[in-house]
Short mmCIF file of C-alpha atoms and ligand atoms in Angstrom, two decimals:
data_model
loop_
_atom_site.label_atom_id
_atom_site.label_comp_id
_atom_site.label_asym_id
_atom_site.label_seq_id
_atom_site.Cartn_x
_atom_site.Cartn_y
_atom_site.Cartn_z
CA MET A 23 29.36 0.95 22.93
CA LYS A 24 27.61 0.06 26.21
CA LYS A 25 26.53 -3.82 26.30
CA LEU A 26 22.77 -3.85 26.30
CA THR A 27 21.15 -4.90 30.01
CA TYR A 28 19.42 -8.31 28.89
CA GLU A 29 15.61 -7.81 30.21
CA ARG A 30 13.67 -10.58 30.70
CA PRO A 31 10.73 -11.37 28.19
CA ILE A 32 7.13 -10.79 30.17
CA ILE A 33 3.79 -11.67 28.87
CA ASN A 34 1.42 -9.23 29.57
CA LYS A 35 -2.55 -10.06 29.49
CA ILE A 36 -4.50 -7.24 27.39
CA ASN A 37 -7.99 -6.60 28.12
CA SER A 38 -8.56 -4.09 25.47
CA GLY A 39 -11.50 -1.31 26.11
CA MET A 40 -11.57 -2.88 29.45
CA PRO A 41 -12.31 0.04 31.85
CA ASN A 42 -10.50 0.08 35.68
CA LYS A 43 -12.01 1.65 38.28
CA PHE A 44 -9.74 4.97 37.21
CA GLY A 45 -11.27 4.85 33.61
CA THR A 46 -9.49 3.26 30.28
CA ARG A 47 -6.41 2.13 30.64
CA THR A 48 -3.61 3.74 28.94
CA GLU A 49 -2.30 2.46 25.39
CA TYR A 50 1.24 3.86 26.39
CA GLN A 51 4.54 2.03 26.86
CA PRO A 52 7.34 4.35 27.73
CA ILE A 53 9.84 4.93 24.65
CA THR A 54 13.11 4.22 25.99
CA TYR A 55 15.53 3.57 23.21
CA ILE A 56 15.48 4.36 20.12
CA ASP A 57 17.04 1.83 17.19
CA GLU A 58 18.87 0.48 20.61
CA VAL A 59 20.24 3.57 21.32
CA SER A 60 19.21 5.00 24.97
CA VAL A 61 17.03 8.22 24.83
CA LYS A 62 18.33 9.39 28.18
CA GLU A 63 21.91 8.82 26.79
CA ILE A 64 21.39 10.78 23.77
CA MET A 65 19.78 13.50 25.22
CA LYS A 66 22.54 13.70 28.08
CA GLU A 67 25.22 13.91 25.11
CA HIS A 68 23.06 16.69 23.06
CA GLY A 69 21.18 17.98 24.86
CA SER A 70 16.87 18.50 25.48
CA PRO A 71 15.16 18.82 23.21
CA VAL A 72 17.22 17.48 20.72
CA TYR A 73 16.02 15.82 17.07
CA VAL A 74 17.11 12.02 16.11
CA LEU A 75 16.58 10.92 12.93
CA SER A 76 16.86 6.97 12.37
CA GLU A 77 18.87 5.57 9.17
CA LYS A 78 17.65 2.73 9.53
CA THR A 79 13.74 3.58 9.27
CA ILE A 80 14.24 5.48 6.61
CA ARG A 81 16.18 3.09 4.29
CA ASP A 82 13.53 0.37 5.16
CA THR A 83 10.94 2.59 4.29
CA TYR A 84 12.39 3.79 1.18
CA LYS A 85 12.61 -0.10 0.37
CA ASP A 86 9.06 -1.31 0.91
CA ALA A 87 7.49 1.75 -1.18
CA LYS A 88 10.32 1.00 -3.92
CA LYS A 89 8.93 -3.02 -3.89
CA ALA A 90 5.51 -1.73 -3.83
CA PHE A 91 5.98 -0.09 -7.09
CA THR A 92 9.11 -2.73 -8.83
CA ALA A 93 6.94 -5.61 -8.10
CA ARG A 94 3.87 -4.11 -10.34
CA TYR A 95 5.57 -1.78 -13.13
CA PRO A 96 8.57 -2.31 -14.91
CA LYS A 97 10.36 1.08 -15.07
CA VAL A 98 9.89 3.39 -11.61
CA GLN A 99 12.05 6.07 -10.38
CA PHE A 100 11.96 7.74 -7.22
CA ALA A 101 13.21 11.44 -6.48
CA TRP A 102 13.32 12.92 -3.01
CA SER A 103 11.38 15.92 -2.20
CA TYR A 104 13.88 18.40 -0.93
CA LYS A 105 11.25 20.50 0.91
CA THR A 106 10.21 17.56 2.92
CA ASN A 107 13.29 17.51 5.12
CA TYR A 108 16.84 18.91 2.95
CA LEU A 109 19.58 17.83 5.71
CA ASN A 110 22.39 16.72 3.33
CA ALA A 111 22.85 13.66 5.42
CA VAL A 112 19.08 12.80 4.80
CA CYS A 113 19.07 13.76 1.23
CA ASN A 114 21.94 11.51 0.88
CA ILE A 115 20.97 8.70 2.06
CA PHE A 116 18.25 8.65 -0.56
CA HIS A 117 20.71 9.29 -2.94
CA GLN A 118 22.45 6.34 -2.27
CA GLU A 119 19.48 4.36 -2.24
CA GLY A 120 18.88 5.63 -5.81
CA SER A 121 16.59 8.77 -5.64
CA TRP A 122 16.96 11.50 -7.55
CA ALA A 123 16.31 14.84 -6.25
CA GLU A 124 13.02 17.04 -6.61
CA VAL A 125 13.61 20.75 -6.19
CA VAL A 126 11.56 23.57 -5.77
CA SER A 127 13.72 26.58 -5.71
CA GLY A 128 17.24 27.64 -6.53
CA PHE A 129 18.51 27.04 -3.19
CA GLU A 130 17.16 23.49 -3.11
CA TYR A 131 18.32 23.62 -6.67
CA ASP A 132 21.94 24.39 -5.31
CA LYS A 133 21.67 22.10 -2.55
CA ALA A 134 21.09 18.92 -4.71
CA ILE A 135 23.86 19.87 -7.25
CA ALA A 136 26.40 20.51 -3.95
CA ASN A 137 24.85 16.64 -2.71
CA GLY A 138 26.90 15.43 -5.94
CA VAL A 139 23.29 15.02 -7.74
CA SER A 140 24.04 15.16 -11.79
CA GLY A 141 21.87 18.10 -13.21
CA ASN A 142 19.98 15.48 -15.47
CA HIS A 143 18.70 13.72 -12.56
CA ILE A 144 17.16 16.71 -10.74
CA ILE A 145 13.58 17.68 -11.35
CA PHE A 146 13.08 21.21 -11.02
CA ASN A 147 9.28 21.84 -9.60
CA GLY A 148 7.61 25.12 -8.26
CA PRO A 149 6.28 28.29 -9.43
CA ASP A 150 9.16 30.24 -8.53
CA LYS A 151 12.14 29.77 -10.81
CA SER A 152 13.98 32.77 -11.73
CA GLU A 153 15.60 33.63 -15.09
CA SER A 154 18.87 32.79 -13.99
CA ASP A 155 17.52 29.22 -12.33
CA LEU A 156 16.34 28.06 -15.30
CA GLU A 157 19.49 28.88 -17.09
CA THR A 158 21.58 26.90 -15.13
CA ALA A 159 18.70 24.15 -15.08
CA ILE A 160 19.23 23.89 -18.53
CA ILE A 161 22.29 23.91 -19.32
CA ASN A 162 22.67 21.16 -16.73
CA ASN A 163 20.21 19.33 -18.76
CA SER A 164 17.51 19.05 -15.62
CA LEU A 165 14.01 18.15 -15.92
CA ILE A 166 12.23 21.19 -15.79
CA HIS A 167 8.48 21.29 -14.76
CA ILE A 168 6.98 23.97 -16.19
CA ASP A 169 4.02 25.77 -14.02
CA HIS A 170 2.68 28.55 -15.80
CA TYR A 171 2.63 30.35 -19.65
CA ASP A 172 5.20 33.04 -18.60
CA GLU A 173 7.48 30.31 -17.34
CA LEU A 174 6.83 28.41 -20.62
CA TYR A 175 7.69 31.55 -22.47
CA MET A 176 11.19 32.13 -20.73
CA ILE A 177 12.14 28.71 -21.20
CA ILE A 178 11.15 29.25 -25.05
CA SER A 179 13.56 32.67 -25.20
CA LEU A 180 16.17 30.87 -22.99
CA ALA A 181 16.39 28.26 -25.32
CA GLU A 182 16.94 30.15 -28.20
CA LYS A 183 19.82 32.42 -26.49
CA LEU A 184 21.37 29.40 -24.80
CA GLU A 185 21.35 27.13 -28.20
CA LYS A 186 20.18 24.19 -26.28
CA LYS A 187 16.91 22.31 -26.09
CA PRO A 188 15.51 22.60 -22.65
CA LYS A 189 13.98 18.77 -21.36
CA VAL A 190 10.80 19.82 -19.97
CA ALA A 191 7.42 18.51 -18.29
CA ILE A 192 4.36 20.25 -17.41
CA ARG A 193 2.95 20.05 -14.20
CA VAL A 194 -0.95 19.35 -14.68
CA ASN A 195 -3.73 19.93 -12.12
CA MET A 196 -7.03 18.17 -12.38
CA ASP A 197 -10.35 16.76 -10.40
CA THR A 198 -9.30 13.74 -9.08
CA GLY A 199 -12.50 13.30 -6.99
CA ILE A 200 -11.29 14.86 -3.98
CA SER A 201 -11.36 17.91 -2.18
CA PRO A 202 -9.22 20.69 -1.57
CA GLN A 203 -8.72 20.64 -5.60
CA TRP A 204 -5.32 22.00 -5.99
CA SER A 205 -5.72 23.96 -9.21
CA ARG A 206 -3.18 26.81 -8.40
CA PHE A 207 -0.38 25.05 -9.48
CA GLY A 208 0.41 24.02 -13.26
CA PHE A 209 -1.85 23.78 -15.98
CA ASN A 210 -5.56 22.30 -15.92
CA TYR A 211 -7.01 19.46 -17.17
CA GLU A 212 -10.42 19.51 -17.67
CA SER A 213 -10.15 23.14 -19.02
CA GLY A 214 -7.78 22.27 -21.75
CA GLU A 215 -5.34 24.38 -20.69
CA ALA A 216 -3.05 21.45 -20.41
CA TRP A 217 -3.16 19.67 -23.61
CA ASP A 218 -3.18 23.77 -25.19
CA ALA A 219 -0.25 24.14 -23.08
CA LEU A 220 1.54 20.62 -24.61
CA ASN A 221 0.60 21.63 -28.10
CA ARG A 222 3.00 25.13 -27.79
CA ILE A 223 5.66 23.13 -26.49
CA LEU A 224 5.35 20.46 -29.58
CA ILE A 225 5.35 22.69 -31.93
CA ASN A 226 8.70 24.35 -31.04
CA LYS A 227 11.43 22.49 -32.24
CA ASN A 228 13.63 23.78 -29.53
CA LEU A 229 12.12 22.01 -26.68
CA GLU A 230 12.06 18.84 -25.91
CA LEU A 231 8.86 17.21 -24.23
CA VAL A 232 10.10 14.29 -21.96
CA GLY A 233 7.17 13.77 -19.05
CA LEU A 234 4.01 14.84 -17.70
CA HIS A 235 3.98 15.77 -13.83
CA SER A 236 1.04 15.85 -10.93
CA HIS A 237 1.08 16.38 -7.57
CA ILE A 238 -2.44 15.93 -6.59
CA GLY A 239 -2.09 17.22 -2.79
CA THR A 240 -0.95 15.69 -0.01
CA TYR A 241 -1.99 13.67 2.94
CA ILE A 242 -3.83 11.77 0.45
CA LEU A 243 -6.44 9.45 1.94
CA THR A 244 -7.76 7.95 -1.11
CA ALA A 245 -5.58 5.56 -3.13
CA ASN A 246 -8.26 5.92 -6.16
CA ALA A 247 -7.72 9.56 -6.57
CA TYR A 248 -4.04 8.36 -8.29
CA ASN A 249 -6.12 6.01 -10.58
CA VAL A 250 -8.04 9.05 -11.89
CA ALA A 251 -4.70 11.41 -12.30
CA GLY A 252 -3.16 8.70 -13.79
CA THR A 253 -5.82 8.06 -16.40
CA LYS A 254 -6.10 11.64 -17.42
CA LEU A 255 -2.65 11.83 -17.68
CA ALA A 256 -2.08 8.58 -19.38
CA ASP A 257 -5.19 10.14 -21.87
CA LEU A 258 -2.66 13.13 -22.70
CA ALA A 259 0.08 11.03 -23.19
CA VAL A 260 -2.41 9.27 -25.81
CA ARG A 261 -3.04 12.17 -27.69
CA VAL A 262 0.11 13.57 -27.92
CA LYS A 263 1.66 10.01 -29.37
CA GLU A 264 -1.22 10.36 -31.88
CA LYS A 265 -0.94 13.83 -32.78
CA TYR A 266 2.87 14.19 -33.04
CA ASN A 267 3.71 10.55 -32.88
CA HIS A 268 6.11 11.55 -29.89
CA ALA A 269 6.09 9.35 -27.00
CA ILE A 270 6.04 10.57 -23.17
CA LYS A 271 9.42 9.50 -21.49
CA TYR A 272 8.03 9.51 -17.50
CA ILE A 273 4.61 10.30 -15.68
CA ASP A 274 5.65 11.83 -12.75
CA PHE A 275 2.82 11.30 -10.08
CA GLY A 276 4.44 13.96 -7.30
CA GLY A 277 3.99 13.27 -3.86
CA GLY A 278 0.92 13.36 -1.32
CA PHE A 279 1.07 9.99 0.32
CA ALA A 280 -0.20 9.92 3.73
CA SER A 281 2.35 9.29 6.64
CA LYS A 282 0.66 7.39 9.59
CA ASN A 283 0.34 10.26 11.52
CA THR A 284 -3.28 11.45 12.80
CA LEU A 285 -5.15 14.62 11.37
CA ILE A 286 -6.43 16.60 14.39
CA GLY A 287 -9.96 15.84 14.81
CA ALA A 288 -9.72 12.21 13.11
CA TYR A 289 -11.89 9.78 14.35
CA LEU A 290 -9.52 7.03 14.03
CA PRO A 291 -5.43 7.04 14.12
CA GLY A 292 -3.88 7.20 10.92
CA THR A 293 -2.40 3.71 11.57
CA ASP A 294 -5.85 2.44 10.84
CA THR A 295 -7.04 4.99 7.77
CA CYS A 296 -4.12 5.58 5.94
CA PRO A 297 -3.31 3.56 2.85
CA THR A 298 -0.43 1.51 2.00
CA PHE A 299 2.37 1.88 -0.26
CA SER A 300 0.81 -1.05 -1.90
CA GLU A 301 -2.62 0.14 -2.13
CA TYR A 302 -1.04 3.47 -3.79
CA ALA A 303 1.23 1.45 -6.26
CA GLU A 304 -1.88 -0.71 -7.31
CA ALA A 305 -3.91 2.71 -7.91
CA ILE A 306 -1.31 4.19 -10.08
CA THR A 307 0.33 1.61 -12.06
CA THR A 308 -3.27 0.29 -12.94
CA SER A 309 -3.88 3.70 -14.26
CA ILE A 310 -0.95 3.08 -16.83
CA ILE A 311 -1.37 -0.30 -17.42
CA ASN A 312 -4.82 -0.57 -18.36
CA SER A 313 -4.71 2.39 -20.55
CA ARG A 314 -4.45 3.20 -24.55
CA ILE A 315 -0.47 3.50 -23.99
CA LYS A 316 1.47 1.11 -26.23
CA LEU A 317 3.78 -1.21 -24.09
CA GLU A 318 6.57 -0.12 -26.19
CA ASP A 319 5.76 3.42 -24.95
CA PHE A 320 5.14 2.37 -21.19
CA PRO A 321 6.73 5.84 -19.52
CA THR A 322 8.71 5.42 -16.51
CA ILE A 323 6.72 6.01 -13.36
CA ILE A 324 8.25 8.85 -11.24
CA LEU A 325 7.23 9.42 -7.41
CA GLU A 326 8.31 12.15 -5.55
CA THR A 327 7.13 10.70 -2.08
CA GLY A 328 7.85 13.18 0.79
CA ARG A 329 6.23 12.69 4.34
CA ALA A 330 5.57 8.80 3.65
CA LEU A 331 8.90 8.24 3.15
CA ILE A 332 10.58 10.23 6.38
CA ASP A 333 7.87 10.98 9.07
CA ASP A 334 8.15 7.74 10.67
CA ALA A 335 12.08 8.07 10.47
CA GLY A 336 12.29 11.01 12.86
CA PHE A 337 11.65 11.78 16.74
CA ILE A 338 12.47 14.88 18.97
CA LEU A 339 13.06 14.37 22.44
CA GLY A 340 12.33 17.08 24.85
CA THR A 341 11.61 17.59 28.80
CA VAL A 342 8.60 18.69 30.85
CA LEU A 343 9.07 21.86 32.40
CA ALA A 344 5.75 22.50 34.57
CA ASN A 345 2.49 21.21 35.39
CA LYS A 346 -0.26 23.27 36.03
CA ARG A 347 -4.42 23.83 36.71
CA LEU A 348 -5.96 25.74 34.33
CA ALA A 349 -8.84 28.34 35.44
CA ASP A 350 -11.73 25.40 34.73
CA GLY A 351 -9.84 22.82 36.68
CA SER A 352 -8.47 20.92 33.95
CA LYS A 353 -4.78 19.95 33.49
CA SER A 354 -1.97 21.28 31.60
CA MET A 355 1.48 20.85 31.04
CA VAL A 356 4.45 22.80 29.77
CA ILE A 357 7.29 21.34 27.77
CA ASN A 358 10.42 22.36 26.39
CA VAL A 359 9.45 21.66 22.76
CA GLY A 360 7.03 24.31 20.98
CA VAL A 361 5.29 25.05 17.49
CA ASN A 362 8.78 26.75 16.55
CA LEU A 363 10.09 23.34 16.54
CA LEU A 364 7.02 20.98 15.99
CA PHE A 365 5.56 22.97 12.67
CA THR A 366 3.23 19.77 12.02
CA ALA A 367 1.47 20.08 15.37
CA PHE A 368 -0.56 22.72 13.51
CA TRP A 369 -2.35 19.57 11.69
CA TYR A 370 -1.06 16.26 13.49
CA GLU A 371 -2.13 15.16 16.87
CA HIS A 372 1.46 14.11 17.79
CA ARG A 373 2.21 11.31 19.99
CA ILE A 374 3.81 11.90 23.32
CA THR A 375 5.62 9.21 24.53
CA PRO A 376 7.03 9.18 28.74
CA ALA A 377 10.73 8.35 28.42
CA GLN A 378 10.73 6.42 31.74
CA ASN A 379 8.41 4.29 33.64
CA PHE A 380 4.91 6.34 34.58
CA SER A 381 2.05 4.79 36.28
CA SER A 382 -1.01 3.64 34.28
CA HIS A 383 -3.19 6.50 34.83
CA THR A 384 -3.87 8.73 32.55
CA GLU A 385 -6.01 12.53 32.61
CA HIS A 386 -7.04 14.62 29.77
CA THR A 387 -3.72 17.18 29.34
CA SER A 388 -3.59 19.99 27.10
CA VAL A 389 0.34 20.37 26.20
CA TYR A 390 1.80 23.84 25.78
CA GLY A 391 5.17 24.54 24.00
CA PRO A 392 7.84 27.23 25.78
CA LEU A 393 7.07 29.97 23.45
CA CYS A 394 4.90 33.02 25.13
CA MET A 395 2.52 32.96 22.86
CA ASN A 396 -1.27 31.60 22.65
CA ILE A 397 -0.59 29.67 19.74
CA ASP A 398 2.34 27.41 20.92
CA VAL A 399 0.07 24.44 21.61
CA ILE A 400 1.39 20.57 20.86
CA ARG A 401 -1.49 18.67 21.52
CA GLN A 402 -5.18 20.98 22.59
CA THR A 403 -5.96 17.60 24.75
CA ALA A 404 -4.52 14.67 25.12
CA ASP A 405 -4.80 11.76 27.16
CA LEU A 406 -1.62 11.34 28.93
CA PRO A 407 -0.19 9.76 31.70
CA VAL A 408 1.07 11.66 34.60
CA MET A 409 4.90 13.42 34.14
CA ARG A 410 6.19 15.31 36.53
CA LYS A 411 8.49 18.39 35.99
CA GLY A 412 12.20 16.92 34.62
CA ASP A 413 10.25 13.98 33.20
CA ASP A 414 11.29 13.12 29.49
CA PHE A 415 9.50 12.27 26.49
CA VAL A 416 9.45 11.42 22.96
CA ILE A 417 7.62 12.78 20.21
CA SER A 418 7.29 10.21 17.31
CA ARG A 419 6.53 10.62 13.56
CA ILE A 420 8.20 14.37 13.18
CA GLY A 421 10.72 13.81 10.22
CA ALA A 422 8.53 15.42 7.73
CA TYR A 423 8.38 18.92 7.33
CA ASN A 424 9.59 19.76 11.14
CA MET A 425 13.27 20.48 10.10
CA THR A 426 12.73 22.45 7.20
CA GLN A 427 9.46 24.41 8.48
CA TRP A 428 11.08 25.63 11.55
CA MET A 429 11.27 28.70 12.86
CA GLN A 430 14.11 30.86 15.03
CA PHE A 431 11.82 32.44 17.37
CA ILE A 432 12.22 33.23 20.69
CA THR A 433 14.78 30.58 21.04
CA LEU A 434 17.18 28.88 19.46
CA ARG A 435 17.18 25.78 17.11
CA PRO A 436 18.61 22.56 18.78
CA LYS A 437 20.78 19.91 17.66
CA ILE A 438 19.72 17.12 15.10
CA VAL A 439 21.30 13.82 15.53
CA ILE A 440 20.88 10.65 13.29
CA ILE A 441 21.37 6.97 14.47
CA ASP A 442 23.37 4.92 11.90
CA THR A 443 22.41 1.38 10.94
CA GLY A 444 25.53 0.22 13.06
CA ARG A 445 23.84 2.15 16.36
CA GLN A 446 26.02 5.09 16.29
CA VAL A 447 25.06 8.52 16.59
CA HIS A 448 25.90 11.70 14.67
CA VAL A 449 25.37 15.42 15.01
CA ILE A 450 23.87 15.90 11.28
CA ARG A 451 23.11 19.90 12.03
CA LYS A 452 24.83 21.94 14.81
CA ASN A 453 22.64 23.74 17.48
CA GLU A 454 22.61 27.59 16.90
CA LYS A 455 24.40 29.61 19.19
CA ASN A 456 23.67 33.70 20.03
CA GLU A 457 26.98 34.54 17.52
CA ASP A 458 25.05 32.76 14.62
CA ILE A 459 22.20 34.38 14.63
CA ASN A 460 23.73 37.82 15.26
CA SER A 461 26.27 37.24 12.50
CA PHE A 462 23.52 38.25 10.15
CA GLU A 463 22.98 41.70 11.81
CA HIS A 464 24.71 44.91 11.65
CA VAL A 465 23.97 48.02 13.97
CA PRO A 466 24.55 51.27 12.45
CA ASP A 467 27.44 53.57 14.19
CA HIS A 468 24.51 56.09 15.46
CA LEU A 469 22.58 53.27 17.27
CA LYS A 470 25.57 51.74 19.04
CA LYS A 471 25.77 54.22 22.00
CA ILE A 472 22.43 53.20 24.31
CA ASN A 473 21.41 55.17 27.39
CA VAL A 474 20.32 52.72 29.77
C1 PLP B 511 5.84 18.96 -1.17
C2 PLP B 511 5.93 18.42 -2.82
C3 PLP B 511 5.84 16.63 -2.77
C4 PLP B 511 5.96 15.90 -1.42
O1 PLP B 511 5.01 15.76 -1.00
P1 PLP B 511 4.61 14.89 -0.15
O2 PLP B 511 2.57 15.06 0.23
O3 PLP B 511 5.31 15.12 1.07
O4 PLP B 511 4.72 13.73 -0.05
C5 PLP B 511 5.95 16.27 -3.67
N1 PLP B 511 6.06 17.09 -5.24
C6 PLP B 511 6.23 18.28 -5.18
C7 PLP B 511 5.81 18.89 -5.82
C8 PLP B 511 5.68 19.16 -3.74
O5 PLP B 511 5.58 20.34 -3.73
#
């Protein structure tokens, strides 16, 4: 690796909020290095666009989150939410750190097994578990979080057939004071449905009730909502103990912590408004510690945090294709990253930062992707410094959901690389080629000959 060039430190006087004769100053500094690896070098080697992940940031963020909880509560377990980013390299970083796997489909379940996670450390969530998925999960002693009665009855009949005692929890939905209230997943608390489901499980000697689960929503800006959830779940645990003398082993709070991205239309940036891990941990642990659950029955707190653990570790590097004026005279810029690669552009105001020096003047700019589709908008409007055709940029905080919800649409998906903690760059997913996509297709004989 090339020795980094020494740059003399400089001190810049900051007059925050002070306009000059062109308007307010730009808050931007170019991003030329990620984890001390040159952005331009990565693009030269791996192309543009290219996704970049920082192993160091993943590990640091995980350790921060874990510390926030273990400092406040004796028994804490994280389970990595596969759908947030199920690249095997990413999952394995979390598994190396001690995280279990949280999966929501047979596909994800098989991925976790292939990554080497033992069955009893896989949490199986979601409304879609087929009979054969459930059979595998029961045989492997996985933790099955039941979503609805049809699933419960299928598990009861499988338990009899397999002569195994499945380890189950129920997913509970409830009013936590936030809106929208997610009531489509799991059993409702206020209506008594959750209590009813628990009774049906506990009177059945073929099932082992191990936990209670909730996932109240995503990008939750009010830490207190978790305190409300924990108080209600603890109440269920206490009632189970009183009626059946059965202690619940864990309470799983799901995911939902906000990442530091800014929502479209938000008045203040996400870095200022999102609760910290400590604030979430305080709300959650307090609800259990101060409940009527006895000390000897304190459950393990499980967390399935997704976006807040990985968003900051992901970047996409790309290149400006063109600048143009729209009919109303406003400025637009076309870049080679579209919503096919940046699905989260539909709800976040992603930060686009030049990867080289630029003048300090900014202009309101609409940023469009390369797709020939009107929905392909990366930023409806952003105060951006002038970038020319061929200039490169970095879009930050994109590690969550983009590498799973992306689309193979109009164009092929690029490479994903990871920078390890020793500054080495590894390709963890190849770029797609025409042959890859065509390999799924079959043209019947009568359609092989064409006339143009
Ligand atoms: C998606 C999901 C998560 C992760 O959610 P984030 O909001 O990304 O933290 C956790 N648990 C369940 C059940 C989920 O569906």
